[in-house]
Coordinates of C-alpha atoms and ligand atoms in Angstrom, one line a residue:
X159 CA -8.7 -21.3 -12.7
X160 CA -11.5 -18.8 -12.0
X161 CA -15.1 -19.4 -13.0
X162 CA -17.9 -16.8 -12.8
X163 CA -21.6 -17.7 -12.8
X164 CA -24.4 -15.2 -12.8
X165 CA -27.9 -16.5 -11.7
X166 CA -30.0 -14.7 -14.3
X167 CA -33.2 -15.4 -12.4
X168 CA -31.9 -13.5 -9.3
X169 CA -30.1 -10.8 -11.3
X170 CA -32.2 -7.6 -11.6
X171 CA -29.8 -5.7 -13.8
X172 CA -28.8 -3.2 -11.2
X173 CA -25.4 -2.8 -12.9
X174 CA -23.4 -2.9 -9.6
X175 CA -21.1 -5.7 -10.7
X176 CA -20.4 -3.7 -13.9
X177 CA -19.5 -0.7 -11.9
X178 CA -17.5 -2.4 -9.1
X179 CA -15.4 -4.9 -11.1
X180 CA -12.0 -3.4 -11.3
X181 CA -11.2 -5.2 -14.5
X182 CA -14.5 -4.7 -16.3
X183 CA -15.4 -8.3 -16.6
X184 CA -19.2 -7.8 -16.7
X185 CA -21.6 -6.3 -19.2
X186 CA -25.3 -6.0 -19.1
X187 CA -27.2 -7.8 -21.8
X188 CA -30.9 -8.3 -22.6
X189 CA -32.0 -11.9 -22.0
X190 CA -35.6 -13.1 -22.0
X191 CA -36.9 -9.6 -21.9
X192 CA -34.8 -8.2 -19.0
X193 CA -31.4 -6.8 -18.4
X194 CA -29.0 -9.2 -16.8
X195 CA -25.3 -9.2 -16.1
X196 CA -23.0 -11.5 -18.0
X197 CA -19.3 -12.2 -17.4
X198 CA -18.2 -11.1 -20.9
X199 CA -14.5 -11.2 -20.2
X200 CA -14.0 -13.9 -17.5
X201 CA -10.3 -14.2 -18.4
X202 CA -9.8 -10.7 -16.9
X203 CA -11.1 -11.8 -13.5
X204 CA -8.7 -11.5 -10.6
X205 CA -11.0 -13.3 -8.2
X206 CA -11.2 -10.3 -5.9
X207 CA -14.8 -11.1 -5.0
X208 CA -15.9 -7.5 -5.2
X209 CA -18.8 -8.4 -7.4
X210 CA -20.0 -11.2 -5.1
X211 CA -19.8 -8.9 -2.1
X212 CA -21.6 -6.0 -3.7
X213 CA -24.4 -8.0 -5.5
X214 CA -27.5 -7.4 -3.3
X215 CA -29.3 -10.3 -5.1
X216 CA -26.5 -12.8 -4.3
X217 CA -26.6 -13.6 -8.0
X218 CA -22.9 -14.0 -8.6
X219 CA -20.6 -16.9 -7.8
X220 CA -16.9 -16.6 -8.3
X221 CA -15.3 -20.0 -8.0
X222 CA -11.7 -21.0 -8.2
X223 CA -10.7 -24.5 -9.1
X224 CA -7.8 -25.2 -6.8
X225 CA -4.8 -26.1 -8.7
X226 CA -1.8 -28.1 -7.4
X227 CA 0.7 -25.8 -5.6
X228 CA 3.7 -25.1 -7.9
X229 CA 7.3 -24.5 -7.2
X230 CA 8.5 -21.6 -9.4
X231 CA 12.2 -22.0 -8.5
X232 CA 12.4 -24.7 -11.3
X233 CA 12.4 -21.6 -13.6
X234 CA 15.4 -20.0 -12.0
X235 CA 18.2 -19.1 -14.4
X236 CA 20.7 -18.8 -11.5
X237 CA 20.3 -21.3 -8.5
X238 CA 18.8 -19.9 -5.4
X239 CA 21.2 -19.3 -2.6
X240 CA 19.8 -20.6 0.7
X241 CA 20.2 -18.7 4.0
X242 CA 23.2 -19.7 6.1
X243 CA 22.5 -21.7 9.2
X244 CA 23.5 -18.6 11.3
X245 CA 20.9 -16.5 9.5
X246 CA 18.2 -19.1 10.0
X247 CA 19.0 -19.4 13.6
X248 CA 19.0 -15.6 14.1
X249 CA 15.5 -15.2 12.5
X250 CA 14.2 -18.1 14.5
X251 CA 15.6 -16.6 17.7
X252 CA 13.9 -13.2 16.9
X253 CA 10.6 -15.0 16.3
X254 CA 11.0 -16.9 19.5
X255 CA 11.7 -13.7 21.5
X256 CA 8.8 -11.8 20.1
X257 CA 6.4 -14.7 20.7
X258 CA 7.6 -15.5 24.2
X259 CA 7.9 -12.0 25.7
X260 CA 4.6 -10.8 24.2
X261 CA 2.8 -14.1 24.4
X262 CA 1.7 -13.6 20.8
X263 CA -1.1 -15.6 19.5
X264 CA 0.0 -15.3 15.8
X265 CA 3.5 -16.0 14.5
X266 CA 5.5 -13.0 13.2
X267 CA 5.7 -13.0 9.4
X268 CA 8.8 -12.5 7.3
X269 CA 8.0 -10.5 4.1
X270 CA 10.3 -10.4 1.1
X271 CA 9.5 -8.4 -2.0
X272 CA 11.5 -10.3 -4.7
X273 CA 12.6 -8.1 -7.7
X274 CA 13.1 -9.5 -11.2
X275 CA 16.4 -11.2 -11.7
X276 CA 16.6 -12.6 -8.2
X277 CA 16.3 -16.4 -8.0
X278 CA 13.1 -17.6 -6.4
X279 CA 13.1 -19.9 -3.3
X280 CA 11.6 -23.3 -3.1
X281 CA 8.3 -22.2 -1.6
X282 CA 4.9 -23.3 -2.9
X283 CA 2.4 -21.0 -4.7
X284 CA -1.1 -20.9 -3.3
X285 CA -3.6 -23.3 -4.8
X286 CA -6.0 -20.4 -5.6
X287 CA -5.6 -16.7 -6.1
X288 CA -5.2 -14.8 -2.8
X289 CA -5.1 -11.2 -1.6
X290 CA -1.8 -10.2 -0.1
X291 CA -3.5 -9.7 3.2
X292 CA -4.9 -13.2 3.0
X293 CA -1.4 -14.5 2.3
X294 CA -0.2 -12.8 5.5
X295 CA -2.9 -14.5 7.4
X296 CA -1.8 -17.9 6.1
X297 CA 1.8 -17.1 7.0
X298 CA 1.0 -16.0 10.6
X299 CA -0.7 -19.4 10.9
X300 CA 2.6 -21.1 10.0
X301 CA 2.6 -21.6 6.2
X302 CA 4.8 -20.1 3.5
X303 CA 3.6 -18.7 0.2
X304 CA 5.4 -17.4 -2.9
X305 CA 3.1 -15.3 -5.1
X306 CA 3.9 -13.9 -8.5
X307 CA 1.3 -11.5 -10.0
X308 CA -0.9 -14.3 -11.4
X309 CA -1.5 -15.6 -7.8
X310 CA -2.6 -12.2 -6.4
X311 CA -6.3 -11.4 -6.4
X312 CA -6.4 -7.8 -5.2
X313 CA -5.9 -5.3 -8.0
X314 CA -5.1 -2.6 -5.5
X315 CA -2.4 -4.4 -3.4
X316 CA -0.9 -6.1 -6.5
X317 CA -0.2 -2.8 -8.2
X318 CA 0.8 -1.0 -5.0
X319 CA 3.5 -3.7 -4.4
X320 CA 4.9 -3.2 -7.9
X321 CA 3.8 -6.5 -9.4
X322 CA 1.4 -5.0 -12.0
X323 CA 0.1 -1.6 -13.1
X324 CA -3.0 -0.1 -11.6
X325 CA -6.3 -0.8 -13.5
X326 CA -7.8 2.4 -14.9
X327 CA -11.0 2.2 -12.7
X328 CA -8.8 2.2 -9.6
X329 CA -6.4 4.9 -10.8
X330 CA -9.3 7.2 -11.5
X331 CA -10.6 6.7 -7.9
X332 CA -14.1 5.9 -9.2
X333 CA -14.5 2.6 -7.5
X334 CA -13.6 3.9 -4.1
X335 CA -16.5 6.3 -4.1
X336 CA -18.9 3.5 -5.1
X337 CA -17.5 1.5 -2.2
X338 CA -18.5 4.3 0.1
X339 CA -14.9 4.8 1.3
X340 CA -14.5 8.5 0.3
X341 CA -16.9 11.3 -0.3
X342 CA -15.8 12.6 -3.7
X343 CA -13.6 12.0 -6.7
X344 CA -11.2 14.6 -5.5
X345 CA -10.8 12.7 -2.2
X346 CA -10.5 9.4 -4.0
X347 CA -7.8 10.8 -6.4
X348 CA -5.9 12.2 -3.5
X349 CA -6.1 8.9 -1.6
X350 CA -4.6 7.1 -4.7
X351 CA -2.0 9.7 -5.5
X352 CA -0.7 10.0 -1.9
X353 CA -0.2 6.3 -1.3
X354 CA 3.1 4.7 -1.6
X355 CA 3.4 2.5 -4.7
X356 CA 6.4 0.7 -6.1
X357 CA 7.1 1.1 -9.8
X358 CA 5.0 -1.1 -12.1
X359 CA 6.6 -4.5 -12.6
X360 CA 9.5 -3.8 -10.3
X361 CA 8.7 -6.7 -8.1
X362 CA 8.3 -10.3 -9.5
X363 CA 6.9 -12.0 -6.4
X364 CA 5.9 -11.6 -2.8
X365 CA 7.2 -14.1 -0.3
X366 CA 5.6 -14.5 3.1
X367 CA 6.8 -17.1 5.6
X368 CA 6.7 -17.5 9.4
X369 CA 9.8 -15.5 10.6
X370 CA 10.9 -18.7 12.5
X371 CA 11.0 -20.5 9.1
X372 CA 12.4 -17.7 6.9
X373 CA 14.0 -19.0 3.7
X374 CA 15.1 -15.6 2.4
X375 CA 16.3 -12.4 4.0
X376 CA 13.1 -10.6 5.0
X377 CA 12.6 -6.9 4.0
X378 CA 10.0 -6.4 6.7
X379 CA 8.6 -8.5 9.6
X380 CA 4.9 -8.1 10.3
X381 CA 3.4 -8.6 13.7
X382 CA -0.4 -8.9 14.1
X383 CA -1.4 -8.4 17.7
X384 CA -3.7 -6.4 20.1
X385 CA -2.8 -2.8 20.9
X386 CA -1.2 -3.6 24.2
X387 CA 1.5 -5.8 22.4
X388 CA 2.0 -3.0 19.9
X389 CA 2.6 -0.6 22.7
X390 CA 5.4 -2.8 24.0
X391 CA 6.9 -3.1 20.5
X392 CA 6.9 0.7 20.1
X393 CA 8.6 1.0 23.5
X394 CA 11.1 -1.8 22.6
X395 CA 12.0 0.0 19.4
X396 CA 13.0 3.2 21.3
X397 CA 14.3 1.5 24.5
X398 CA 17.8 2.7 23.8
X399 CA 16.9 6.1 22.3
X400 CA 13.8 7.4 24.0
X401 CA 12.7 9.0 20.8
X402 CA 9.1 9.4 19.7
X403 CA 7.5 7.8 16.7
X404 CA 5.5 9.4 13.9
X405 CA 3.4 6.7 12.3
X406 CA 1.7 6.9 8.9
X407 CA -1.8 5.5 9.4
X408 CA -4.6 6.3 7.1
X409 CA -6.5 3.0 7.2
X410 CA -6.2 2.8 3.4
X411 CA -4.3 -0.2 2.1
X412 CA -3.2 -1.4 5.6
X413 CA -1.2 -4.5 4.8
X414 CA 0.4 -3.5 1.5
X415 CA 1.1 0.2 2.2
X416 CA 1.1 0.7 5.9
X417 CA 2.5 -2.6 7.2
X418 CA 4.9 -3.4 4.3
X419 CA 5.8 -0.4 2.1
X420 CA 6.3 2.2 4.8
X421 CA 8.9 0.1 6.7
X422 CA 10.3 -1.1 3.3
X423 CA 10.9 2.4 2.0
X424 CA 11.6 4.4 5.1
X425 CA 13.5 1.9 7.3
X426 CA 11.2 2.8 10.2
X427 CA 8.6 0.7 12.0
X428 CA 5.0 1.6 11.2
X429 CA 1.7 0.8 12.8
X430 CA -1.6 0.1 11.1
X431 CA -5.2 -0.2 12.3
X432 CA -6.2 -2.3 9.3
X433 CA -8.3 -1.2 6.4
X434 CA -11.7 -1.9 4.7
X435 CA -10.1 -4.5 2.3
X436 CA -8.2 -6.6 4.8
X437 CA -11.0 -6.7 7.4
X438 CA -13.7 -7.4 4.8
X439 CA -11.7 -10.3 3.2
X440 CA -10.1 -12.0 6.1
X441 CA -10.6 -13.4 9.6
X442 CA -8.7 -10.6 11.3
X443 CA -10.3 -10.0 14.7
X444 CA -11.6 -6.6 15.7
X445 CA -8.9 -6.5 18.4
X446 CA -6.0 -7.0 16.1
X447 CA -3.7 -4.3 14.6
X448 CA -0.5 -4.5 12.6
X449 CA 3.1 -3.5 12.8
X450 CA 5.7 -3.6 10.1
X451 CA 9.3 -3.8 11.3
X452 CA 12.1 -3.3 8.8
X453 CA 14.8 -6.0 9.2
X454 CA 17.4 -3.4 10.0
X455 CA 15.4 -2.4 13.2
X456 CA 14.6 -5.9 14.3
X457 CA 17.8 -6.8 16.3
X458 CA 17.6 -3.7 18.6
X459 CA 13.9 -3.9 18.9
X460 CA 14.1 -7.5 20.1
X461 CA 16.9 -6.6 22.5
X462 CA 14.8 -3.8 23.9
X463 CA 11.8 -6.1 24.2
X464 CA 13.8 -8.7 26.1
X465 CA 14.9 -5.9 28.6
X466 CA 11.3 -4.8 28.9
X467 CA 10.2 -8.4 29.4
X468 CA 12.3 -8.6 32.6
X469 CA 10.3 -6.1 34.6
X470 CA 8.2 -3.5 32.8
X471 CA 6.0 -5.9 30.9
X472 CA 5.2 -8.3 33.7
X473 CA 4.7 -5.5 36.2
X474 CA 2.2 -3.7 33.8
X475 CA 0.4 -6.9 33.0
X476 CA 0.1 -7.7 36.7
X477 CA -1.6 -4.3 37.1
X478 CA 0.7 -3.6 40.1
X479 CA -0.7 -0.1 40.6
X480 CA -4.3 -1.0 40.5
X481 CA -5.8 0.1 43.8
X482 CA -7.9 -2.3 45.7
X483 CA -11.5 -1.9 45.0
X484 CA -13.4 -0.3 47.9
Ligands
SF4_688 S1 -24.8 -6.8 -9.2 FE1 -26.0 -8.7 -9.1 S2 -28.1 -8.0 -9.5 FE2 -26.8 -6.3 -10.1 S3 -26.5 -6.6 -12.3 FE3 -24.8 -7.6 -11.2 S4 -25.4 -9.8 -11.0 FE4 -27.3 -8.6 -11.5
SF4_689 S1 -14.1 -11.3 -8.8 FE1 -13.4 -9.2 -9.0 S2 -12.3 -9.2 -10.9 FE2 -13.5 -11.1 -10.9 S3 -15.4 -10.5 -11.9 FE3 -15.8 -10.2 -9.7 S4 -15.2 -8.0 -9.4 FE4 -14.4 -8.6 -11.4

């Protein structure tokens, strides 16, 4: 599925690809009197594109031959139980409210982390390996994707979400220093050890769908929108309580940790500004941030949002207190 080519004329043997590849695919060899990189273990490649991105000589091509989408539910030992019509209507109504009141550009995304032993829904796999954040982009545009570990291309996100273990190079923190994300090994180790991570192989697949077309009960609903919309979502979530939020935002692992796992494990909404990975590998605009809403919070949040949409939101958006310019 993944093919790696190194242009040995361009390659200057700088060793960057060897250092950056999380799964140690490359090794330097001597060919025609100079050091060049070779993909010695191409079968280990996750298609994360880190090597391509870091090679200053543009010598590396990582290509994925698109395969036909698959439907993994054929492997179910127990048949999948579809949502009831009432549940489908409820999720579609939540999506409709969020989009209408906030005038969202992107559809809210239903996220389900499917553990082992739970039947899989009839949703296609992607035709190439994708990062979790890329799958969310596809879902916010209206498509649904089911991804077991073999369809995930980000070693970080895949291990964080409990589909695999973490590769040693990432566990040691080494790669994060090379990427220029942290100053020292100590900081990198702290960043890794303090992030939420689900136990290795506790999750069999990630499912992302537009909320309006959810096929399974979502664990978390993700909204991608500008800060002003996030402000209203924050207000909506405390419309009936007036309490204040404490968000966990570090800008490390924005989609997997901050948007998904914080709401998933705490039952609280969480905001995220995005991270190096999701912004470097996707079309997310500079003006977009993220919120993860646990399903348990969604009904009251949507109810609060509808109330805000009657007066506070239109008043504020109409800038009713803006004094006339003199
Ligand atoms: S990063 Fe590029 S130039 Fe450097 S060794 Fe790898 S392929 Fe060659
Ligand atoms: S795409 Fe990622 S996993 Fe594959 S060789 Fe490049 S750095 Fe390694």
